[in-house]
mmCIF file of C-alpha atoms and ligand atoms in Angstrom:
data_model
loop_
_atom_site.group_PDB
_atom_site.id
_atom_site.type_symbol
_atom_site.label_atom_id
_atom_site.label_comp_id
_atom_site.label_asym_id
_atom_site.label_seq_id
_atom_site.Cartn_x
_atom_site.Cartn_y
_atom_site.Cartn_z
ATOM 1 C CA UNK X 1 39.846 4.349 -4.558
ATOM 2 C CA UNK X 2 37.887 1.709 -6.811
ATOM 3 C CA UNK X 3 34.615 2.591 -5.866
ATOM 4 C CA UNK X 4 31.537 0.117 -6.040
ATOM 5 C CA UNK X 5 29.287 0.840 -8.599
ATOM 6 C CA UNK X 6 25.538 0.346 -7.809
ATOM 7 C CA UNK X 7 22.036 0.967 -8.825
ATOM 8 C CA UNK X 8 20.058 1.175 -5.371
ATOM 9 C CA UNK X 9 16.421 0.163 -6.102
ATOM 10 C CA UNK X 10 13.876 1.127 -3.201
ATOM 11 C CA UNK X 11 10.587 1.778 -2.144
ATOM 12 C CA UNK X 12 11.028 4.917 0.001
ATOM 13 C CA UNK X 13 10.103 4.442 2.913
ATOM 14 C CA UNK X 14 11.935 5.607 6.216
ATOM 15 C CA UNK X 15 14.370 2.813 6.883
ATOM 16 C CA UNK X 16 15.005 3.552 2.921
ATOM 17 C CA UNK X 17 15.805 6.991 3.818
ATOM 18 C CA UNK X 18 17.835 5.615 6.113
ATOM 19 C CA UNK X 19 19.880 3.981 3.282
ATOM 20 C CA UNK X 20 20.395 6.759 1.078
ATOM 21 C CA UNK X 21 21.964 8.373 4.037
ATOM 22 C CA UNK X 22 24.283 6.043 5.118
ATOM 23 C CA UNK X 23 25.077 5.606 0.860
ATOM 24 C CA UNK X 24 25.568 8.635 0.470
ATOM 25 C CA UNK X 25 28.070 9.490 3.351
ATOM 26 C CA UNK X 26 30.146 6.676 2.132
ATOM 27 C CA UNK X 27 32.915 7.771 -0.267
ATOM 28 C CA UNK X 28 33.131 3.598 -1.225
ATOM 29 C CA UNK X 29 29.906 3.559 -3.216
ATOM 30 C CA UNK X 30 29.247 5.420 -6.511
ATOM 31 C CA UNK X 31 25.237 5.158 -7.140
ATOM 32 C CA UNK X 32 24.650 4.878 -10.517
ATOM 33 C CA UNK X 33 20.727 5.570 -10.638
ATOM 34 C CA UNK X 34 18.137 5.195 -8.067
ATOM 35 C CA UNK X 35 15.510 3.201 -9.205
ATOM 36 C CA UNK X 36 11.922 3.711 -7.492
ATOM 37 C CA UNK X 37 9.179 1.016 -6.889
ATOM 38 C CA UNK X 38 6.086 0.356 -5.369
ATOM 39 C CA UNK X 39 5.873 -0.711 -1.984
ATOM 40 C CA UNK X 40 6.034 0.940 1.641
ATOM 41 C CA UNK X 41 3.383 3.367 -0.807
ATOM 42 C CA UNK X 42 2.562 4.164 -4.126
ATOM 43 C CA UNK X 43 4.948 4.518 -6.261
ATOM 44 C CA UNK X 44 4.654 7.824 -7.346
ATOM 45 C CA UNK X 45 5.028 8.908 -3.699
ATOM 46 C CA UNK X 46 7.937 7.109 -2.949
ATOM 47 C CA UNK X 47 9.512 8.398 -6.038
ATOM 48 C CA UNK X 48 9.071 12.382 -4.615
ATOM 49 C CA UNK X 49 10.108 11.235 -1.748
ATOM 50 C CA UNK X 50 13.458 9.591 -3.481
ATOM 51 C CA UNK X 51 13.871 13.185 -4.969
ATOM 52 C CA UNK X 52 13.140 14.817 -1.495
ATOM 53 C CA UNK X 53 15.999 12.486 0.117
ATOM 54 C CA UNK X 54 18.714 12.321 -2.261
ATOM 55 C CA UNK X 55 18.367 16.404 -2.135
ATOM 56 C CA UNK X 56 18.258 16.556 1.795
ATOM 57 C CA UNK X 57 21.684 14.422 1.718
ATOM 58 C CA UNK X 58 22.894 16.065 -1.670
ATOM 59 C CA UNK X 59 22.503 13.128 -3.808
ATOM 60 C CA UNK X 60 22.569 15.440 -6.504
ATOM 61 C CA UNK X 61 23.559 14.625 -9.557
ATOM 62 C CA UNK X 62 22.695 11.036 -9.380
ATOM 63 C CA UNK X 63 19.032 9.441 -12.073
ATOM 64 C CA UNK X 64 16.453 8.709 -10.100
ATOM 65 C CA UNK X 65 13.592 6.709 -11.900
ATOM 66 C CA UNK X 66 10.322 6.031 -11.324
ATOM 67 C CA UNK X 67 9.545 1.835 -11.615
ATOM 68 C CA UNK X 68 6.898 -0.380 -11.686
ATOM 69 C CA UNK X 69 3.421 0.895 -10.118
ATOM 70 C CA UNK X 70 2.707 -2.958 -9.423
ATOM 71 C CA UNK X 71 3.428 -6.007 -8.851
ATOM 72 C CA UNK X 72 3.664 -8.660 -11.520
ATOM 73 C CA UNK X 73 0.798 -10.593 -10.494
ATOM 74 C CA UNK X 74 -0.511 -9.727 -7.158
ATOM 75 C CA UNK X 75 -2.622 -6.638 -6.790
ATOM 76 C CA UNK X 76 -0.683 -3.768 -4.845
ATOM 77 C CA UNK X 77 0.104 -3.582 -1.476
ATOM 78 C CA UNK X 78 1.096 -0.199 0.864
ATOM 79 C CA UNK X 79 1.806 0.156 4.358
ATOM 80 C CA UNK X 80 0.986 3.464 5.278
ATOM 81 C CA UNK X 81 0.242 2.224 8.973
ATOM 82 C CA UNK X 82 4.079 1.443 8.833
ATOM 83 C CA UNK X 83 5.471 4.598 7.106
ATOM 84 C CA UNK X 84 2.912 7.254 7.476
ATOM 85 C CA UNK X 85 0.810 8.281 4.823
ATOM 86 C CA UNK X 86 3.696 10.322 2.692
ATOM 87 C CA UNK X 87 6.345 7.486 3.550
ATOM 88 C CA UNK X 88 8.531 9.204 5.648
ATOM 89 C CA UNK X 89 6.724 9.286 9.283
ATOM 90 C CA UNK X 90 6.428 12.987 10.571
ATOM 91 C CA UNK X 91 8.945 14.421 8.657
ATOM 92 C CA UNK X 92 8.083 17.378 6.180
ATOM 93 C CA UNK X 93 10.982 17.950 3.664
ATOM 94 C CA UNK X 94 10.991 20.664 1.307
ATOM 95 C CA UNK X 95 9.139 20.446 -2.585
ATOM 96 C CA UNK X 96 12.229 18.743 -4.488
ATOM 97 C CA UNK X 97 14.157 20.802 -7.240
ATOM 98 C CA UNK X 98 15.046 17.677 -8.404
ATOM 99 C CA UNK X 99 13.394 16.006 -11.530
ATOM 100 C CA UNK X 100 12.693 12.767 -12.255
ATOM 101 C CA UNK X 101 15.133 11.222 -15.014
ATOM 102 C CA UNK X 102 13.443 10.833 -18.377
ATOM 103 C CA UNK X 103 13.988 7.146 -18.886
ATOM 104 C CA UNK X 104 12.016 4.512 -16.834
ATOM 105 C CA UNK X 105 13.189 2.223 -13.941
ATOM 106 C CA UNK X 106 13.727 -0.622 -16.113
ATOM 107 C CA UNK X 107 15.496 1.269 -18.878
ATOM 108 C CA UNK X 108 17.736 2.793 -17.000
ATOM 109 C CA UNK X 109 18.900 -0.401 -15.558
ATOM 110 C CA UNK X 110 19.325 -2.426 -18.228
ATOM 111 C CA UNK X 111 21.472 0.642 -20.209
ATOM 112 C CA UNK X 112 24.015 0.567 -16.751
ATOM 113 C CA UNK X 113 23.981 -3.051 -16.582
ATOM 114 C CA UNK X 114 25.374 -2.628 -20.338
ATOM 115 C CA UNK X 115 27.136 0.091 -20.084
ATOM 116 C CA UNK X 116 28.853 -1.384 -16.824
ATOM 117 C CA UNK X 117 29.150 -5.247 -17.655
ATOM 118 C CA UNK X 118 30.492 -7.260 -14.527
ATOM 119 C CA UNK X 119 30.255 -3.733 -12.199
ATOM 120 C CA UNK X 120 27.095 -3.088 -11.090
ATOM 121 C CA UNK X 121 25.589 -4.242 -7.637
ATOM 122 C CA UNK X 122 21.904 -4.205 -7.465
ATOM 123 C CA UNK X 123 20.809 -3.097 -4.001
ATOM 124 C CA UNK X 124 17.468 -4.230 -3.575
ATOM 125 C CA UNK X 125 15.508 -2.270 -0.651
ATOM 126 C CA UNK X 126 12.315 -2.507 -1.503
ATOM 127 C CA UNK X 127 9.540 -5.173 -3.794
ATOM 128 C CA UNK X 128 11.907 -6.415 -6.633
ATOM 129 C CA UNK X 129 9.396 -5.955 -9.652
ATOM 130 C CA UNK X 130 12.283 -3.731 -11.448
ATOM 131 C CA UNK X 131 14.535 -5.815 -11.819
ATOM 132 C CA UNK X 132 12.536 -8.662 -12.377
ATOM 133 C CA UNK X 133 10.991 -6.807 -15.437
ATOM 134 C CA UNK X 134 14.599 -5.840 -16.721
ATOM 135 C CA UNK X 135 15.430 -9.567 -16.630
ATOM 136 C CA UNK X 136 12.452 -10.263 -18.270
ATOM 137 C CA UNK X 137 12.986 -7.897 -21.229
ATOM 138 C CA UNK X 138 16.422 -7.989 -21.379
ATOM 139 C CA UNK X 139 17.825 -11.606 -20.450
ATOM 140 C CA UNK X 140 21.343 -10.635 -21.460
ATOM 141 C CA UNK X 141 21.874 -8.696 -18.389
ATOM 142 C CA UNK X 142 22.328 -12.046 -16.253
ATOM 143 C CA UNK X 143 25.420 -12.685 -16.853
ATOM 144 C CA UNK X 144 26.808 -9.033 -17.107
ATOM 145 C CA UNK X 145 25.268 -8.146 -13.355
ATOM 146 C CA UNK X 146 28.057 -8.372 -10.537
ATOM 147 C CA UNK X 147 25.971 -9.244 -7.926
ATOM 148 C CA UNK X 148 22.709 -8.047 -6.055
ATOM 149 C CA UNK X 149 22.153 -7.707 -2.439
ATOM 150 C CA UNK X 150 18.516 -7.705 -1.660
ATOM 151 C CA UNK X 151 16.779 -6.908 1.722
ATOM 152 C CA UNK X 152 14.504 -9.234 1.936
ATOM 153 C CA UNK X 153 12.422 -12.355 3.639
ATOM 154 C CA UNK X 154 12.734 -14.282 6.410
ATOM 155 C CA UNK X 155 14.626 -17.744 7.244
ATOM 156 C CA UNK X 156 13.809 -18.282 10.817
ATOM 157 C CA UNK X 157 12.476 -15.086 12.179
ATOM 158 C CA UNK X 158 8.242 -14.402 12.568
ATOM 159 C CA UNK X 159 7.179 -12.496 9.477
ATOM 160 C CA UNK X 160 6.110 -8.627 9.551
ATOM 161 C CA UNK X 161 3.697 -8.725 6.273
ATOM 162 C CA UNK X 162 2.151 -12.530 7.523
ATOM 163 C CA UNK X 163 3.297 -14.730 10.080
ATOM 164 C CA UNK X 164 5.865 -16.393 7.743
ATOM 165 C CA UNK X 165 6.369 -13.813 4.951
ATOM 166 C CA UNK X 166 8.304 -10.223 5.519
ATOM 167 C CA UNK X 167 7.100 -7.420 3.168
ATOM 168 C CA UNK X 168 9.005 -6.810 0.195
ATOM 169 C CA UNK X 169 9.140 -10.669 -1.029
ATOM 170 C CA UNK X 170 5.114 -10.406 -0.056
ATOM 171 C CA UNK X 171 4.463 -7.036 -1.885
ATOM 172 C CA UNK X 172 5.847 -9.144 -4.884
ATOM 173 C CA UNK X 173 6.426 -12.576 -4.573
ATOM 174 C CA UNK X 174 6.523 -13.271 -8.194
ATOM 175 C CA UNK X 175 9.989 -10.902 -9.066
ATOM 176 C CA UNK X 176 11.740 -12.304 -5.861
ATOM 177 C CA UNK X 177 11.193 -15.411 -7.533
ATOM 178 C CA UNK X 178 12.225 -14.732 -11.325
ATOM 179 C CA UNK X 179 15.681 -12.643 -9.549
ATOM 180 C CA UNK X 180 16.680 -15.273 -7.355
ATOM 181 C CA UNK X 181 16.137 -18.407 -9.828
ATOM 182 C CA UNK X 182 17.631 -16.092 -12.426
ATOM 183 C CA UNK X 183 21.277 -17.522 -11.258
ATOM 184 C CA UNK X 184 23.285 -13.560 -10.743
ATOM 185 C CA UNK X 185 25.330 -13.895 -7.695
ATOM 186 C CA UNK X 186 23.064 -13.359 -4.561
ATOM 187 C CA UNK X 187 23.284 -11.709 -1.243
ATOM 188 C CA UNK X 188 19.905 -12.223 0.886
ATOM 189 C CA UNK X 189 19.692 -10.168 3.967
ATOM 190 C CA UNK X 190 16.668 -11.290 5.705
ATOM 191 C CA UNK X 191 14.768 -9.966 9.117
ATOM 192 C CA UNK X 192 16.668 -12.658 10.879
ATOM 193 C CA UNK X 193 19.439 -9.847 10.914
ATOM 194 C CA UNK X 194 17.478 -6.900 10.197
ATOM 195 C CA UNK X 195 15.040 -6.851 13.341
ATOM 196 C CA UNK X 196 17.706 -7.215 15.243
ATOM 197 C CA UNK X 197 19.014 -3.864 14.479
ATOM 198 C CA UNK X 198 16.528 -1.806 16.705
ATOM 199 C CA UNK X 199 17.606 1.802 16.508
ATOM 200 C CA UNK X 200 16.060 3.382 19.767
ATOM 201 C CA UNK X 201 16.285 6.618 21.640
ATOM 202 C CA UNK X 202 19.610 5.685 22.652
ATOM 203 C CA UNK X 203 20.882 5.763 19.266
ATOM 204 C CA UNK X 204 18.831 8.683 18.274
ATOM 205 C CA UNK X 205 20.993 10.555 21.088
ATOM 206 C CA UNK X 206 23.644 10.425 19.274
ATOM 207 C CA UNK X 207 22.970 11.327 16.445
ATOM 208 C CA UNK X 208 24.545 14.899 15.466
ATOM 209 C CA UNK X 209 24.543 15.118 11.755
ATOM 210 C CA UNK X 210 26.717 18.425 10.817
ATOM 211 C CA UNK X 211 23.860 19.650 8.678
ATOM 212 C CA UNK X 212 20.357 20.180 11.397
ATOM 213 C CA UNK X 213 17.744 19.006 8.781
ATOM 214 C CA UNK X 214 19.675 15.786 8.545
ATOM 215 C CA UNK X 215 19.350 14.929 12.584
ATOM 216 C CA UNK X 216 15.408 16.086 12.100
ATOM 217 C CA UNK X 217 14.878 14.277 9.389
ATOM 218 C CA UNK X 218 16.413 11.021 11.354
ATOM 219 C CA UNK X 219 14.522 12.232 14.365
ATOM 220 C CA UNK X 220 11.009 13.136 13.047
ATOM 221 C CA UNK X 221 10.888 9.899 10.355
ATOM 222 C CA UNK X 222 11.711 7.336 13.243
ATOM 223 C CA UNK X 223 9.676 8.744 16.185
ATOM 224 C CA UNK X 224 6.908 7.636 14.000
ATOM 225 C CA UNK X 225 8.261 4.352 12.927
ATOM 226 C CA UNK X 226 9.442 3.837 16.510
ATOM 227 C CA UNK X 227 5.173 4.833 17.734
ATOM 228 C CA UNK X 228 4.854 1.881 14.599
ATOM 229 C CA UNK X 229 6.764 -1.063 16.305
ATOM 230 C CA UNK X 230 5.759 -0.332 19.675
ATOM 231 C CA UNK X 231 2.191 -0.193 19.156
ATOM 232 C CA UNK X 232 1.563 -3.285 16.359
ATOM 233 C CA UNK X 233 4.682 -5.368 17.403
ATOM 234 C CA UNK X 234 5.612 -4.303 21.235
ATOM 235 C CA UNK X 235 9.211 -3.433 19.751
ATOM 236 C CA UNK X 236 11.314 -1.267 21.407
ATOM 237 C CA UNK X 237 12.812 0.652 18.905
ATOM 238 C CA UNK X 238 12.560 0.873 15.123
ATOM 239 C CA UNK X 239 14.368 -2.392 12.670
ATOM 240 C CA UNK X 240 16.592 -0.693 10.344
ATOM 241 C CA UNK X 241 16.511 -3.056 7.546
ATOM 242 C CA UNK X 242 17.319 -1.349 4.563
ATOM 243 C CA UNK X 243 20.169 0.152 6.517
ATOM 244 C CA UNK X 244 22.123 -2.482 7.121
ATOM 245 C CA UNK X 245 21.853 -4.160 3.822
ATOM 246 C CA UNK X 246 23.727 -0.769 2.497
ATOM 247 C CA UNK X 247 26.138 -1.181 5.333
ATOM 248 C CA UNK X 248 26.916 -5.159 3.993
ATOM 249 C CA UNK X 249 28.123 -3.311 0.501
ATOM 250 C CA UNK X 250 31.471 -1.358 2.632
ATOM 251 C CA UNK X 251 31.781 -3.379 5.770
ATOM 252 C CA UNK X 252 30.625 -7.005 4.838
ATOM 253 C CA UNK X 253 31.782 -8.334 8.035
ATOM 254 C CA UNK X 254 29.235 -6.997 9.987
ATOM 255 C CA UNK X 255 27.276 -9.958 9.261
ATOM 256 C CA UNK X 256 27.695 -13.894 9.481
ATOM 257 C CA UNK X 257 26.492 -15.813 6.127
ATOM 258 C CA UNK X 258 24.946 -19.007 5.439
ATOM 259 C CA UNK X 259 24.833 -20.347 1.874
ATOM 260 C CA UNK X 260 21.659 -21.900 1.163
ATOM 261 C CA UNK X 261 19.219 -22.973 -2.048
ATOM 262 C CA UNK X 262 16.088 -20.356 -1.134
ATOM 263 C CA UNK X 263 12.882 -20.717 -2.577
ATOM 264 C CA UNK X 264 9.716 -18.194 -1.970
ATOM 265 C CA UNK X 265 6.157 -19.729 -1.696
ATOM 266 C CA UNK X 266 3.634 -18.343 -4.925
ATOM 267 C CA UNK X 267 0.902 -19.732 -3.863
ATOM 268 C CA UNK X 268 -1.384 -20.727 -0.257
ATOM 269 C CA UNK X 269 -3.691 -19.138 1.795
ATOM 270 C CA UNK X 270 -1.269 -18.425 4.893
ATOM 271 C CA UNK X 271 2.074 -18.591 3.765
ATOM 272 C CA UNK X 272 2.003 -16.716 0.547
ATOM 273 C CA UNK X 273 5.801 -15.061 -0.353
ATOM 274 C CA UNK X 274 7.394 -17.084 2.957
ATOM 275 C CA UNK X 275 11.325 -17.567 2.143
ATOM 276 C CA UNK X 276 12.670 -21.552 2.635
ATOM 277 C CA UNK X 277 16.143 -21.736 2.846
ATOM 278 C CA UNK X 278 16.904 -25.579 2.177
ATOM 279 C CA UNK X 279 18.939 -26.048 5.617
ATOM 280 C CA UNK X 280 19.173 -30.255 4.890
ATOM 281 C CA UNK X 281 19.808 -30.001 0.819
ATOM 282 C CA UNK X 282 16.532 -31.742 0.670
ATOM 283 C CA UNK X 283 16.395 -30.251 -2.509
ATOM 284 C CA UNK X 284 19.403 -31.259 -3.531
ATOM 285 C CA UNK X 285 20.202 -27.763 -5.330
ATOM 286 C CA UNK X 286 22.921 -25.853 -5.048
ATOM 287 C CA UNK X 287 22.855 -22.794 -2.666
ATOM 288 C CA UNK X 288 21.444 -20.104 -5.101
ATOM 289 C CA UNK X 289 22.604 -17.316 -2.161
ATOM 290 C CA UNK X 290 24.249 -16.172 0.553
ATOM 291 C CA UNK X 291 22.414 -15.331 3.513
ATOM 292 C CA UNK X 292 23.046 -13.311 6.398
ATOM 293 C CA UNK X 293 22.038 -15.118 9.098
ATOM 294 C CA UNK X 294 23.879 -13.283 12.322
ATOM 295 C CA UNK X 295 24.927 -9.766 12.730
ATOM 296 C CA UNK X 296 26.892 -7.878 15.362
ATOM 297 C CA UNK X 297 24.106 -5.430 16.333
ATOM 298 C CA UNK X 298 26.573 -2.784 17.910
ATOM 299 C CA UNK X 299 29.023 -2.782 15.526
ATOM 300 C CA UNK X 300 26.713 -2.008 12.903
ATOM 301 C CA UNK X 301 24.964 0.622 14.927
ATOM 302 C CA UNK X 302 28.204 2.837 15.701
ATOM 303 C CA UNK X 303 28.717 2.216 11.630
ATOM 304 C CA UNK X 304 25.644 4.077 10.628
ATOM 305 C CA UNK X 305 25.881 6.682 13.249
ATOM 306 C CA UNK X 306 28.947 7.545 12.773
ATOM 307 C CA UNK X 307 28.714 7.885 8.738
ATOM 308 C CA UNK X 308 25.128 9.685 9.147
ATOM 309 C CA UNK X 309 27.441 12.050 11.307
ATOM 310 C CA UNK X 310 29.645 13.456 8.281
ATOM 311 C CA UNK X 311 26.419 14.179 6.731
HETATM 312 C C1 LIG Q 1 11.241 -4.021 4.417
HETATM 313 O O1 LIG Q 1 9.894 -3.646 4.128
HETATM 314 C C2 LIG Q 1 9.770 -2.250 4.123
HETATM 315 O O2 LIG Q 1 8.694 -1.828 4.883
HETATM 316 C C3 LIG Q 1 11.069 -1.687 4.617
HETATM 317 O O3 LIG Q 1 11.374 -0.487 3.929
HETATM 318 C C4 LIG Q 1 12.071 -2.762 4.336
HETATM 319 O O4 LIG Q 1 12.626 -2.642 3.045
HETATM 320 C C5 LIG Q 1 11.288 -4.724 5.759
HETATM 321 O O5 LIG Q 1 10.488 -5.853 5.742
HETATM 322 CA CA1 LIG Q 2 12.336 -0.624 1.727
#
């Protein structure tokens, strides 16, 4: 089997945890490097907690490199209400064996990008200042990146950082903006489709991971994040977002797309980072991504239960 080559970039995070799950019971993906950012927390947080994850699901032998500890331009943002203090909710993994790899974020991705020209998927899960800051050094990665699918803003659907913004375009505005007008081949997976992947107690149920810390991990990370949407958003239920972005990489057809010329707003009072998809072509640009727009909830659902389940 061809397997997809990709550099997952995140901001760990529960529903990021989530991801690396799902990625790594999935024999179609080969993860290059995990690249860590700022975002759900500090960086250097979600970056023990990248180690503490890829070790719970045996992500081995895979880089994992700590990013950017801001933004470009904004100051930091963290939402600790959203992910607990640590990042994960209540779970409690184990101090990682695992080491961080000695080259940066950045580095790292610009060498694979090289090393890989035309292969590598970028799988964007969390603020996009790392690859925006590759770009920025290194230009001549454009052309030689496959594609990136990014988890990120909102078309339609109310924001969950402001009322028109959703968080990782928000936590850095600026990078979504130098990625996406950068012209690599673009996958935008926005809350329109991710909040309306609620994993509830009903999935929880059946959830029976082979290995026990697996199913606690699942269980203790999104009773908080669960306590999270019920109490600020009366949301039954968690939104696995970064989740199902993963999921687009082996089963695509999970989701409906639109192709649409998006911008992201840099500037305003209110609507800082809110994501226009140009529905008329008042712009008259062409689309500049693909965006999934409607997604069949269920089918996704069994999906990541049922890979989480070989785990
Ligand atoms: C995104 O923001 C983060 O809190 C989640 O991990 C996800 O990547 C959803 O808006
Ligand atoms: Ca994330």
């Amino acid at each position: 089997m061809n397997k997809r080559r990709i550099i997952l970039d995140t901001d760990p995070g529960i529903d990021d945890a989530l991801a690396f799950l799902l990625l790594a019971a999935s024999p179609e993906i080969s993860i290059e490097a995990i690249t860590v950012t700022h975002g759900n927390t500090t960086v250097d947080k979600c970056a023990k907690n990248a180690l503490q994850i890829a070790e719970l699901c045996n992500l081995v032998n895979v880089p994992i490199a700590r990013g950017a500890s801001e933004p470009l331009v904004k100051t930091l943002s963290v939402a600790e209400e959203t992910h607990g203090d640590g990042g994960l909710g209540y779970a409690v993994l184990p101090e990682p064996a695992l080491k961080l790899s000695a080259s940066p974020a950045v580095e790292l991705i610009i060498n694979l990008v090289h090393k890989y020209p035309g292969e590598i998927t970028l799988l964007c899960i969390g603020p996009m200042t790392n690859l925006a800051l590759a770009i920025l050094r290194d230009p001549s990665i454009v052309p030689l990146i496959k594609d990136v699918v990014s988890m990120g803003g909102t078309i339609h659907a109310p924001g969950n950082a402001t009322p028109s913004s959703e968080y990782n375009v928000f936590c850095d505005p600026h990078a979504f903006d130098v990625v996406i007008r950068a012209g690599i081949t673009f996958t935008l997976v926005p809350l329109d489709v991710t909040y309306e992947c609620l994993f509830q107690k009903r999935h929880m149920d059946r959830i029976q991971s082979k290995n026990p810390a697996v199913r606690k991990f699942i269980d203790d990370s999104t009773r908080f994040y669960m306590e999270f949407h019920d109490e600020y958003q009366s949301i039954d239920g968690c939104a696995i977002n970064d989740p199902l972005a993963a999921a687009l990489l082996i089963k695509p057809d999970l989701v409906e797309y639109v192709d649409y010329h998006v911008t992201v707003e840099l500037k305003g009072d209110h609507n800082v980072a809110k994501t226009s998809a140009d529905h008329f072509k008042a712009m008259g640009k062409a689309p500049n991504s693909k965006v999934a727009m409607k997604v069949d909830v269920e089918a996704f659902m069994d999906f990541f239960i049922e890979r989480v389940n070989t785990l």
